[in-house]
Amino acid sequence: MDPVRNPFAPGAGTPPPELAGRDDLREIIRIALERTRLGRPTKSVLMVGLRGVGKTVLLDRMREDAEAAGIHTLRVEAPEGRSLPAILAPQLRQTLLRLSRNEKAKDFAQRALRGLAGFAKALKVKYSDIEVGFDFDPEPGLADNGDLENDLQDLLEVAGVAAQKAGTALVMFIDELQYVEEDELAALITALHRSAQRRLPVVLVGAGLPQLRGRMGRAKSYAERLFDFPEIGPLPPPAARRAIVKPAEDEGVKVNNDALDGIIQQTRGYPYFLQEWGKHAWDTATKSPITVNDVDSASASAIAALDESFFRVRFDRLNPSEKRYLRAMAALGPGPHRSGDIAEKLGRDVTSLGPTRNQLITKGMIWSPSHGDTAFTVPLFDEFMHRIMPGDDWTRN
Ligand SMILES: Nc1ncnc2c1ncn2[C@@H]1O[C@H](COP(=O)(O)OP(=O)(O)O)[C@@H](O)[C@H]1O
Ligand SMILES: [Mg+2]
């Protein structure tokens, strides 16, 4: 069918035509943010899940919901290798400038901007990647100790007061939080804790890979009590069906039931895969309805497309020993696997593989669901590893 009208949208962070199965969580966040605005106790929320389950698009949608309700937001993504203060400062500045246009909050927002100037100046020595415009001179003693834990606390406090005066809330949406260093996470947790104690309307809605939960707990032991960690997973069958049927129907196209069953079986309900299968089934079909035969012939091209994009971008960042480690995991099945079993597959001892395993965790390729266990962070990655490194030559160094 006409590819121009193809509604499906595979891609990292690409909004889906139908955000299926996430209404409950959006409602939970809506309530939490409204409570925050009223100064009622609320927990910050960190959504955790594998790659491609839809964390980023959900975060963006929640942010749109919040903005539409008159809540002030900022949105950042933590890239590997950049400091949290560096990515936060410019966005915080934008938010504070917007707040300063509110008559009731003006003086307080300006004070927060002075705090931001002191914050950036004092931390520049340690975090040389901080770059932010100054609108006001620093206020001596405000957020300018040069110590992130103290200064972030001060800064979020003055920003929180400004939001409070404006009758709004300040919500930080932060994606890929697992890449933030543990001491920087600790500072963020302390600052949020402080705001919560003072009933200031500042809250975090974050997203990250499953290892985020453990990282937060290691950064501050009380983090587990301070935050909710909803798990974002594959869509249950009714929502997965809706993710396909609704966009097709909006274009006047029907999808047969057995075709839908086929898509759900192949994708296991993972949102990224649903978009890819939807797209290829649409392009393969010549007319409505989309049939099970269309889905069958679309599978090969859907898998090829995933191998070239979704899987490939991850694989290309690996060095040879990391590739072998993941291939050994794949040889054992979807996982999780014991470190000892992986080492045995490679004919090595567990300790000597420790550095490789750690690098893979840092790169966000694998995580440890429980002590000594290792699992992929990318769904169906084991099957991809079999396709990209077939046979058994890979064990050789
Ligand atoms: N609830 C959903 N229903 C249908 N498609 C979705 C849903 N959530 C995400 N997607 C699609 O899945 C893909 C991956 O989403 P993304 O937010 O980048 O995942 P993550 O951030 O978890 O890796 C995108 O193509 C997006 O359109
Ligand atoms: Mg994402």
CSV table of C-alpha atoms and ligand atoms in Angstrom, one decimal:
chain,number,residue,atom,x,y,z
A,1,MET,CA,0.0,0.0,0.0
A,2,ASP,CA,1.0,3.6,-0.5
A,3,PRO,CA,4.2,4.0,1.6
A,4,VAL,CA,3.5,7.8,1.7
A,5,ARG,CA,0.5,7.1,4.0
A,6,ASN,CA,2.3,4.5,6.1
A,7,PRO,CA,1.5,5.6,9.7
A,8,PHE,CA,4.0,3.5,11.5
A,9,ALA,CA,7.0,5.1,13.1
A,10,PRO,CA,10.0,2.9,14.1
A,11,GLY,CA,12.9,5.0,15.5
A,12,ALA,CA,14.5,5.9,18.8
A,13,GLY,CA,12.3,8.5,20.4
A,14,THR,CA,10.0,8.7,17.4
A,15,PRO,CA,6.4,9.3,18.6
A,16,PRO,CA,4.1,6.4,17.7
A,17,PRO,CA,0.9,7.0,15.8
A,18,GLU,CA,-0.9,5.5,18.8
A,19,LEU,CA,0.7,5.5,22.3
A,20,ALA,CA,-0.9,2.2,23.3
A,21,GLY,CA,-1.2,0.8,26.8
A,22,ARG,CA,0.3,3.7,28.8
A,23,ASP,CA,-2.8,5.5,29.9
A,24,ASP,CA,-2.6,4.3,33.5
A,25,LEU,CA,0.9,5.5,34.0
A,26,ARG,CA,0.2,8.8,32.4
A,27,GLU,CA,-2.7,9.2,34.9
A,28,ILE,CA,-0.4,8.3,37.8
A,29,ILE,CA,2.1,11.0,36.7
A,30,ARG,CA,-0.7,13.5,36.2
A,31,ILE,CA,-1.9,13.0,39.7
A,32,ALA,CA,1.6,13.2,41.1
A,33,LEU,CA,2.4,16.4,39.4
A,34,GLU,CA,-0.9,18.0,40.5
A,35,ARG,CA,-0.1,17.0,44.0
A,36,THR,CA,3.3,18.5,43.7
A,37,ARG,CA,1.8,21.8,42.5
A,38,LEU,CA,-0.3,21.9,45.7
A,39,GLY,CA,2.6,21.2,47.9
A,40,ARG,CA,1.4,17.7,48.8
A,41,PRO,CA,3.9,14.9,49.4
A,42,THR,CA,4.8,13.1,46.1
A,43,LYS,CA,7.5,10.7,45.1
A,44,SER,CA,9.6,11.4,42.1
A,45,VAL,CA,9.2,8.7,39.4
A,46,LEU,CA,11.9,6.8,37.5
A,47,MET,CA,10.6,4.6,34.7
A,48,VAL,CA,12.9,1.7,34.0
A,49,GLY,CA,12.9,-0.7,31.1
A,50,LEU,CA,14.9,-2.3,28.2
A,51,ARG,CA,15.7,-0.5,25.0
A,52,GLY,CA,12.8,0.1,22.7
A,53,VAL,CA,9.9,-0.3,25.1
A,54,GLY,CA,8.9,3.3,24.7
A,55,LYS,CA,10.4,5.2,27.7
A,56,THR,CA,11.5,8.2,25.7
A,57,VAL,CA,8.3,8.7,23.9
A,58,LEU,CA,6.3,8.3,27.1
A,59,LEU,CA,8.5,10.8,28.9
A,60,ASP,CA,7.9,13.3,26.1
A,61,ARG,CA,4.2,12.7,26.2
A,62,MET,CA,4.1,13.2,29.9
A,63,ARG,CA,5.9,16.4,29.5
A,64,GLU,CA,3.4,17.6,26.9
A,65,ASP,CA,0.6,16.6,29.3
A,66,ALA,CA,2.3,18.6,32.1
A,67,GLU,CA,2.9,21.7,30.0
A,68,ALA,CA,-0.7,21.7,28.8
A,69,ALA,CA,-1.7,21.8,32.5
A,70,GLY,CA,0.5,24.9,33.1
A,71,ILE,CA,3.3,23.1,34.8
A,72,HIS,CA,6.8,24.3,34.1
A,73,THR,CA,9.1,21.6,32.8
A,74,LEU,CA,12.6,21.0,31.6
A,75,ARG,CA,13.7,18.1,29.5
A,76,VAL,CA,17.2,16.8,29.2
A,77,GLU,CA,18.9,13.6,28.1
A,78,ALA,CA,22.0,12.4,29.9
A,79,PRO,CA,24.5,11.4,27.2
A,80,GLU,CA,27.4,9.2,28.0
A,81,GLY,CA,30.3,11.1,29.3
A,82,ARG,CA,28.7,14.5,30.1
A,83,SER,CA,28.2,15.8,33.6
A,84,LEU,CA,24.8,16.3,35.1
A,85,PRO,CA,25.4,19.9,36.0
A,86,ALA,CA,26.4,20.7,32.5
A,87,ILE,CA,23.3,19.3,30.9
A,88,LEU,CA,21.0,20.7,33.6
A,89,ALA,CA,22.2,24.2,33.8
A,90,PRO,CA,21.1,25.5,30.3
A,91,GLN,CA,17.7,24.0,30.6
A,92,LEU,CA,17.2,25.3,34.1
A,93,ARG,CA,18.1,28.7,32.9
A,94,GLN,CA,15.4,28.6,30.2
A,95,THR,CA,12.8,27.5,32.7
A,96,LEU,CA,13.8,30.2,35.2
A,97,LEU,CA,13.7,32.8,32.5
A,98,ARG,CA,10.1,31.7,31.7
A,99,LEU,CA,9.2,31.8,35.4
A,100,SER,CA,10.7,35.3,35.7
A,101,ARG,CA,8.0,36.5,33.3
A,102,ASN,CA,5.4,35.7,36.0
A,103,GLU,CA,4.7,38.8,38.1
A,104,LYS,CA,4.4,36.9,41.4
A,105,ALA,CA,7.5,34.8,40.8
A,106,LYS,CA,9.7,37.4,39.2
A,107,ASP,CA,11.9,38.4,42.1
A,108,PHE,CA,12.3,34.8,43.2
A,109,ALA,CA,13.1,33.5,39.7
A,110,GLN,CA,15.8,36.2,39.4
A,111,ARG,CA,17.3,35.1,42.6
A,112,ALA,CA,17.4,31.6,41.3
A,113,LEU,CA,19.1,32.9,38.2
A,114,ARG,CA,21.7,34.5,40.4
A,115,GLY,CA,22.0,31.1,42.1
A,116,LEU,CA,22.5,29.5,38.8
A,117,ALA,CA,25.3,31.9,37.9
A,118,GLY,CA,27.1,31.1,41.2
A,119,PHE,CA,26.5,27.4,40.7
A,120,ALA,CA,28.0,27.4,37.2
A,121,LYS,CA,31.0,29.6,38.2
A,122,ALA,CA,31.9,27.6,41.2
A,123,LEU,CA,31.5,24.2,39.6
A,124,LYS,CA,33.3,25.1,36.4
A,125,VAL,CA,36.6,24.0,37.8
A,126,LYS,CA,35.4,20.4,38.4
A,127,TYR,CA,32.9,20.2,35.5
A,128,SER,CA,34.6,22.0,32.7
A,129,ASP,CA,31.8,21.1,30.3
A,130,ILE,CA,29.4,23.5,32.0
A,131,GLU,CA,28.4,26.2,29.5
A,132,VAL,CA,25.5,28.5,30.4
A,133,GLY,CA,24.6,32.1,29.8
A,134,PHE,CA,24.6,34.5,32.8
A,135,ASP,CA,21.6,36.8,33.1
A,136,PHE,CA,22.5,38.1,36.5
A,137,ASP,CA,25.5,38.4,38.8
A,138,PRO,CA,26.0,35.6,41.3
A,139,GLU,CA,24.8,36.2,44.9
A,140,PRO,CA,27.7,35.5,47.2
A,141,GLY,CA,27.0,32.4,49.3
A,142,LEU,CA,24.1,31.2,47.1
A,143,ALA,CA,24.8,27.8,45.5
A,144,ASP,CA,28.5,28.7,45.0
A,145,ASN,CA,30.4,26.4,47.4
A,146,GLY,CA,31.9,24.4,44.5
A,147,ASP,CA,30.5,21.2,45.9
A,148,LEU,CA,27.7,19.7,43.7
A,149,GLU,CA,25.8,18.1,46.6
A,150,ASN,CA,25.4,21.4,48.4
A,151,ASP,CA,25.0,23.7,45.5
A,152,LEU,CA,22.4,21.6,43.6
A,153,GLN,CA,20.4,21.6,46.8
A,154,ASP,CA,20.5,25.4,47.1
A,155,LEU,CA,19.8,25.8,43.5
A,156,LEU,CA,16.7,23.6,43.4
A,157,GLU,CA,15.5,25.2,46.5
A,158,VAL,CA,15.5,28.7,45.2
A,159,ALA,CA,14.1,27.5,41.9
A,160,GLY,CA,11.4,25.6,43.8
A,161,VAL,CA,10.5,28.7,45.7
A,162,ALA,CA,10.1,30.6,42.4
A,163,ALA,CA,7.8,27.9,41.1
A,164,GLN,CA,5.8,27.9,44.3
A,165,LYS,CA,5.2,31.7,44.1
A,166,ALA,CA,4.0,31.3,40.6
A,167,GLY,CA,1.5,28.6,41.7
A,168,THR,CA,3.1,26.0,39.5
A,169,ALA,CA,5.5,23.2,39.8
A,170,LEU,CA,9.0,22.6,38.4
A,171,VAL,CA,9.3,19.1,36.8
A,172,MET,CA,12.6,17.8,35.5
A,173,PHE,CA,12.2,15.2,32.8
A,174,ILE,CA,15.5,13.4,32.5
A,175,ASP,CA,16.1,10.5,30.0
A,176,GLU,CA,18.9,7.9,30.0
A,177,LEU,CA,19.6,8.5,33.7
A,178,GLN,CA,21.7,5.4,33.9
A,179,TYR,CA,24.5,7.2,32.3
A,180,VAL,CA,24.8,9.8,35.1
A,181,GLU,CA,27.8,9.2,37.5
A,182,GLU,CA,26.8,7.8,40.9
A,183,ASP,CA,28.1,10.9,42.8
A,184,GLU,CA,26.1,13.2,40.6
A,185,LEU,CA,23.0,11.0,41.1
A,186,ALA,CA,23.6,11.2,44.8
A,187,ALA,CA,23.6,15.0,44.6
A,188,LEU,CA,20.4,14.9,42.6
A,189,ILE,CA,18.8,12.6,45.1
A,190,THR,CA,19.8,14.8,48.1
A,191,ALA,CA,18.5,17.9,46.4
A,192,LEU,CA,15.1,16.3,45.6
A,193,HIS,CA,14.9,15.0,49.2
A,194,ARG,CA,15.5,18.4,50.5
A,195,SER,CA,12.9,20.0,48.3
A,196,ALA,CA,10.4,17.3,49.4
A,197,GLN,CA,11.1,18.0,53.0
A,198,ARG,CA,10.5,21.7,52.4
A,199,ARG,CA,7.3,20.9,50.5
A,200,LEU,CA,8.6,22.7,47.5
A,201,PRO,CA,7.0,21.8,44.1
A,202,VAL,CA,10.1,20.3,42.5
A,203,VAL,CA,10.0,16.8,41.2
A,204,LEU,CA,11.9,14.4,38.8
A,205,VAL,CA,10.4,12.2,36.2
A,206,GLY,CA,13.2,10.1,34.8
A,207,ALA,CA,13.8,7.2,32.6
A,208,GLY,CA,16.6,4.7,32.2
A,209,LEU,CA,17.7,1.2,31.7
A,210,PRO,CA,17.0,-1.4,34.4
A,211,GLN,CA,20.4,-0.9,36.0
A,212,LEU,CA,19.2,2.6,37.1
A,213,ARG,CA,17.4,1.2,40.1
A,214,GLY,CA,20.6,-0.3,41.5
A,215,ARG,CA,22.7,2.7,40.7
A,216,MET,CA,20.2,5.0,42.6
A,217,GLY,CA,20.3,2.7,45.6
A,218,ARG,CA,24.1,2.6,45.6
A,219,ALA,CA,24.3,6.4,45.2
A,220,LYS,CA,22.0,6.9,48.3
A,221,SER,CA,20.6,4.0,50.3
A,222,TYR,CA,17.3,5.9,50.9
A,223,ALA,CA,16.7,6.4,47.2
A,224,GLU,CA,14.5,3.3,47.0
A,225,ARG,CA,12.0,4.9,49.5
A,226,LEU,CA,12.2,8.3,47.9
A,227,PHE,CA,11.3,7.2,44.4
A,228,ASP,CA,8.8,5.0,42.5
A,229,PHE,CA,10.3,2.8,39.9
A,230,PRO,CA,7.6,1.7,37.5
A,231,GLU,CA,8.7,-0.9,35.0
A,232,ILE,CA,8.0,-0.2,31.4
A,233,GLY,CA,7.8,-3.4,29.5
A,234,PRO,CA,6.4,-5.0,26.3
A,235,LEU,CA,2.7,-4.2,25.7
A,236,PRO,CA,0.2,-6.8,26.7
A,237,PRO,CA,-1.7,-8.3,23.7
A,238,PRO,CA,-4.7,-6.0,23.7
A,239,ALA,CA,-2.6,-2.9,23.8
A,240,ALA,CA,-0.2,-4.4,21.2
A,241,ARG,CA,-3.1,-5.1,18.9
A,242,ARG,CA,-4.3,-1.5,19.4
A,243,ALA,CA,-0.9,-0.1,18.5
A,244,ILE,CA,-1.3,-1.7,15.1
A,245,VAL,CA,-5.1,-1.6,14.4
A,246,LYS,CA,-5.7,2.0,15.4
A,247,PRO,CA,-3.2,3.7,13.1
A,248,ALA,CA,-4.2,1.4,10.2
A,249,GLU,CA,-7.9,2.1,10.7
A,250,ASP,CA,-7.3,5.8,10.9
A,251,GLU,CA,-6.0,5.4,7.3
A,252,GLY,CA,-9.1,3.2,6.3
A,253,VAL,CA,-7.1,0.0,6.4
A,254,LYS,CA,-8.2,-3.2,8.2
A,255,VAL,CA,-5.9,-5.8,9.7
A,256,ASN,CA,-7.0,-9.5,9.9
A,257,ASN,CA,-7.0,-11.2,13.2
A,258,ASP,CA,-4.6,-13.9,12.3
A,259,ALA,CA,-2.3,-11.2,10.8
A,260,LEU,CA,-2.4,-9.4,14.2
A,261,ASP,CA,-1.6,-12.7,16.0
A,262,GLY,CA,1.4,-13.1,13.7
A,263,ILE,CA,2.7,-9.6,14.5
A,264,ILE,CA,2.3,-10.1,18.2
A,265,GLN,CA,4.0,-13.5,18.2
A,266,GLN,CA,7.0,-12.1,16.2
A,267,THR,CA,7.4,-8.9,18.2
A,268,ARG,CA,6.5,-10.2,21.7
A,269,GLY,CA,4.7,-6.9,22.1
A,270,TYR,CA,7.9,-4.8,22.2
A,271,PRO,CA,6.9,-1.3,20.9
A,272,TYR,CA,9.9,-0.7,18.7
A,273,PHE,CA,9.3,-4.1,17.0
A,274,LEU,CA,5.6,-3.4,16.7
A,275,GLN,CA,6.3,-0.2,14.7
A,276,GLU,CA,8.8,-2.0,12.5
A,277,TRP,CA,6.4,-4.9,11.7
A,278,GLY,CA,3.5,-2.5,11.2
A,279,LYS,CA,5.5,-0.5,8.8
A,280,HIS,CA,6.7,-3.5,6.8
A,281,ALA,CA,3.4,-5.3,6.8
A,282,TRP,CA,1.8,-2.1,5.4
A,283,ASP,CA,4.4,-1.7,2.7
A,284,THR,CA,4.1,-5.4,1.7
A,285,ALA,CA,0.3,-5.5,1.5
A,286,THR,CA,-1.2,-4.5,-1.8
A,287,LYS,CA,-4.7,-3.8,-0.4
A,288,SER,CA,-6.8,-3.8,2.7
A,289,PRO,CA,-7.1,-5.9,4.8
A,290,ILE,CA,-3.5,-6.8,5.8
A,291,THR,CA,-3.4,-10.6,5.8
A,292,VAL,CA,-1.3,-13.1,7.6
A,293,ASN,CA,0.6,-13.8,4.3
A,294,ASP,CA,1.5,-10.1,4.2
A,295,VAL,CA,2.9,-10.3,7.7
A,296,ASP,CA,4.8,-13.5,6.9
A,297,SER,CA,6.5,-11.9,3.9
A,298,ALA,CA,7.1,-8.7,5.8
A,299,SER,CA,9.0,-10.5,8.6
A,300,ALA,CA,12.2,-10.9,6.7
A,301,SER,CA,12.4,-7.2,5.7
A,302,ALA,CA,11.4,-6.1,9.3
A,303,ILE,CA,14.2,-8.2,10.8
A,304,ALA,CA,16.6,-6.9,8.2
A,305,ALA,CA,15.6,-3.3,9.0
A,306,LEU,CA,16.1,-3.9,12.7
A,307,ASP,CA,19.5,-5.5,12.1
A,308,GLU,CA,20.6,-2.5,10.2
A,309,SER,CA,19.4,0.1,12.7
A,310,PHE,CA,18.1,-0.8,16.2
A,311,PHE,CA,20.6,-3.7,16.8
A,312,ARG,CA,23.4,-2.5,14.6
A,313,VAL,CA,24.0,0.9,16.3
A,314,ARG,CA,24.6,-1.0,19.6
A,315,PHE,CA,26.8,-3.8,18.0
A,316,ASP,CA,29.0,-1.2,16.3
A,317,ARG,CA,30.0,0.3,19.6
A,318,LEU,CA,31.5,-3.0,20.9
A,319,ASN,CA,35.1,-4.1,20.8
A,320,PRO,CA,36.0,-7.7,19.9
A,321,SER,CA,36.1,-9.1,23.4
A,322,GLU,CA,32.7,-7.4,24.2
A,323,LYS,CA,31.2,-9.0,21.1
A,324,ARG,CA,32.5,-12.4,22.1
A,325,TYR,CA,31.1,-12.0,25.6
A,326,LEU,CA,27.6,-11.2,24.2
A,327,ARG,CA,27.9,-14.0,21.7
A,328,ALA,CA,28.6,-16.4,24.5
A,329,MET,CA,25.5,-15.1,26.3
A,330,ALA,CA,23.5,-15.6,23.2
A,331,ALA,CA,24.7,-19.1,22.8
A,332,LEU,CA,23.2,-19.8,26.2
A,333,GLY,CA,19.8,-18.4,25.2
A,334,PRO,CA,17.8,-15.3,25.9
A,335,GLY,CA,18.9,-15.1,29.6
A,336,PRO,CA,19.5,-14.0,32.3
A,337,HIS,CA,22.7,-16.1,32.6
A,338,ARG,CA,25.1,-16.8,35.5
A,339,SER,CA,28.5,-15.2,35.0
A,340,GLY,CA,30.1,-18.6,35.6
A,341,ASP,CA,28.2,-20.2,32.7
A,342,ILE,CA,29.2,-17.4,30.4
A,343,ALA,CA,32.8,-17.8,31.4
A,344,GLU,CA,32.6,-21.5,30.8
A,345,LYS,CA,31.3,-20.9,27.3
A,346,LEU,CA,34.3,-18.8,26.6
A,347,GLY,CA,36.7,-21.2,28.3
A,348,ARG,CA,37.8,-18.4,30.6
A,349,ASP,CA,37.5,-17.8,34.4
A,350,VAL,CA,35.0,-15.4,35.7
A,351,THR,CA,37.5,-12.9,37.3
A,352,SER,CA,39.4,-12.4,34.0
A,353,LEU,CA,36.1,-11.4,32.3
A,354,GLY,CA,35.2,-8.9,35.0
A,355,PRO,CA,36.5,-5.9,33.1
A,356,THR,CA,34.6,-6.8,29.9
A,357,ARG,CA,31.4,-7.4,31.8
A,358,ASN,CA,31.8,-4.0,33.5
A,359,GLN,CA,32.4,-2.2,30.3
A,360,LEU,CA,29.3,-3.8,28.8
A,361,ILE,CA,27.3,-2.6,31.8
A,362,THR,CA,28.7,0.9,31.5
A,363,LYS,CA,27.8,1.0,27.8
A,364,GLY,CA,24.3,0.0,28.7
A,365,MET,CA,24.4,-3.3,26.8
A,366,ILE,CA,23.8,-5.7,29.7
A,367,TRP,CA,22.7,-5.4,33.3
A,368,SER,CA,22.6,-7.5,36.4
A,369,PRO,CA,19.1,-8.4,37.6
A,370,SER,CA,20.5,-10.0,40.7
A,371,HIS,CA,24.0,-10.8,42.0
A,372,GLY,CA,26.0,-12.9,39.5
A,373,ASP,CA,23.3,-12.7,36.9
A,374,THR,CA,23.7,-11.0,33.5
A,375,ALA,CA,20.9,-10.1,31.1
A,376,PHE,CA,20.7,-8.1,27.8
A,377,THR,CA,19.2,-4.6,27.9
A,378,VAL,CA,18.0,-5.0,24.3
A,379,PRO,CA,15.1,-7.4,23.8
A,380,LEU,CA,15.8,-10.3,21.4
A,381,PHE,CA,19.4,-9.3,21.3
A,382,ASP,CA,20.4,-13.0,21.6
A,383,GLU,CA,18.7,-13.8,18.3
A,384,PHE,CA,20.5,-10.9,16.6
A,385,MET,CA,23.9,-12.1,18.0
A,386,HIS,CA,23.3,-15.5,16.3
A,387,ARG,CA,22.5,-13.8,13.0
A,388,ILE,CA,25.5,-11.4,13.1
A,389,MET,CA,28.0,-13.9,14.4
A,390,PRO,CA,26.9,-17.2,13.1
A,391,GLY,CA,28.6,-20.6,13.5
A,392,ASP,CA,31.1,-21.1,16.3
A,393,ASP,CA,34.3,-19.4,15.1
A,394,TRP,CA,33.6,-16.6,17.5
A,395,THR,CA,35.1,-18.4,20.5
A,396,ARG,CA,38.6,-18.0,19.1
A,397,ASN,CA,40.5,-15.0,20.3
B,1,LIG,N1,3.1,2.7,23.8
B,1,LIG,C1,3.5,2.5,22.5
B,1,LIG,N2,2.7,2.1,21.5
B,1,LIG,C2,3.1,2.0,20.3
B,1,LIG,N3,4.4,2.3,19.9
B,1,LIG,C3,5.3,2.7,20.8
B,1,LIG,C4,4.9,2.9,22.2
B,1,LIG,N4,5.9,3.3,22.9
B,1,LIG,C5,6.9,3.4,22.0
B,1,LIG,N5,6.6,3.1,20.8
B,1,LIG,C6,7.5,3.1,19.6
B,1,LIG,O1,8.6,2.3,20.0
B,1,LIG,C7,9.8,2.8,19.5
B,1,LIG,C8,10.8,3.0,20.6
B,1,LIG,O2,10.4,4.0,21.5
B,1,LIG,P1,11.4,4.8,22.5
B,1,LIG,O3,10.6,5.7,23.3
B,1,LIG,O4,12.6,5.3,21.7
B,1,LIG,O5,11.9,3.6,23.4
B,1,LIG,P2,13.0,3.6,24.6
B,1,LIG,O6,13.3,5.0,24.9
B,1,LIG,O7,12.4,2.8,25.7
B,1,LIG,O8,14.2,2.9,24.0
B,1,LIG,C9,9.4,4.1,18.7
B,1,LIG,O9,9.4,3.8,17.4
B,1,LIG,C10,8.0,4.4,19.3
B,1,LIG,O10,7.2,5.1,18.3
B,2,MG,MG,15.0,6.1,25.0
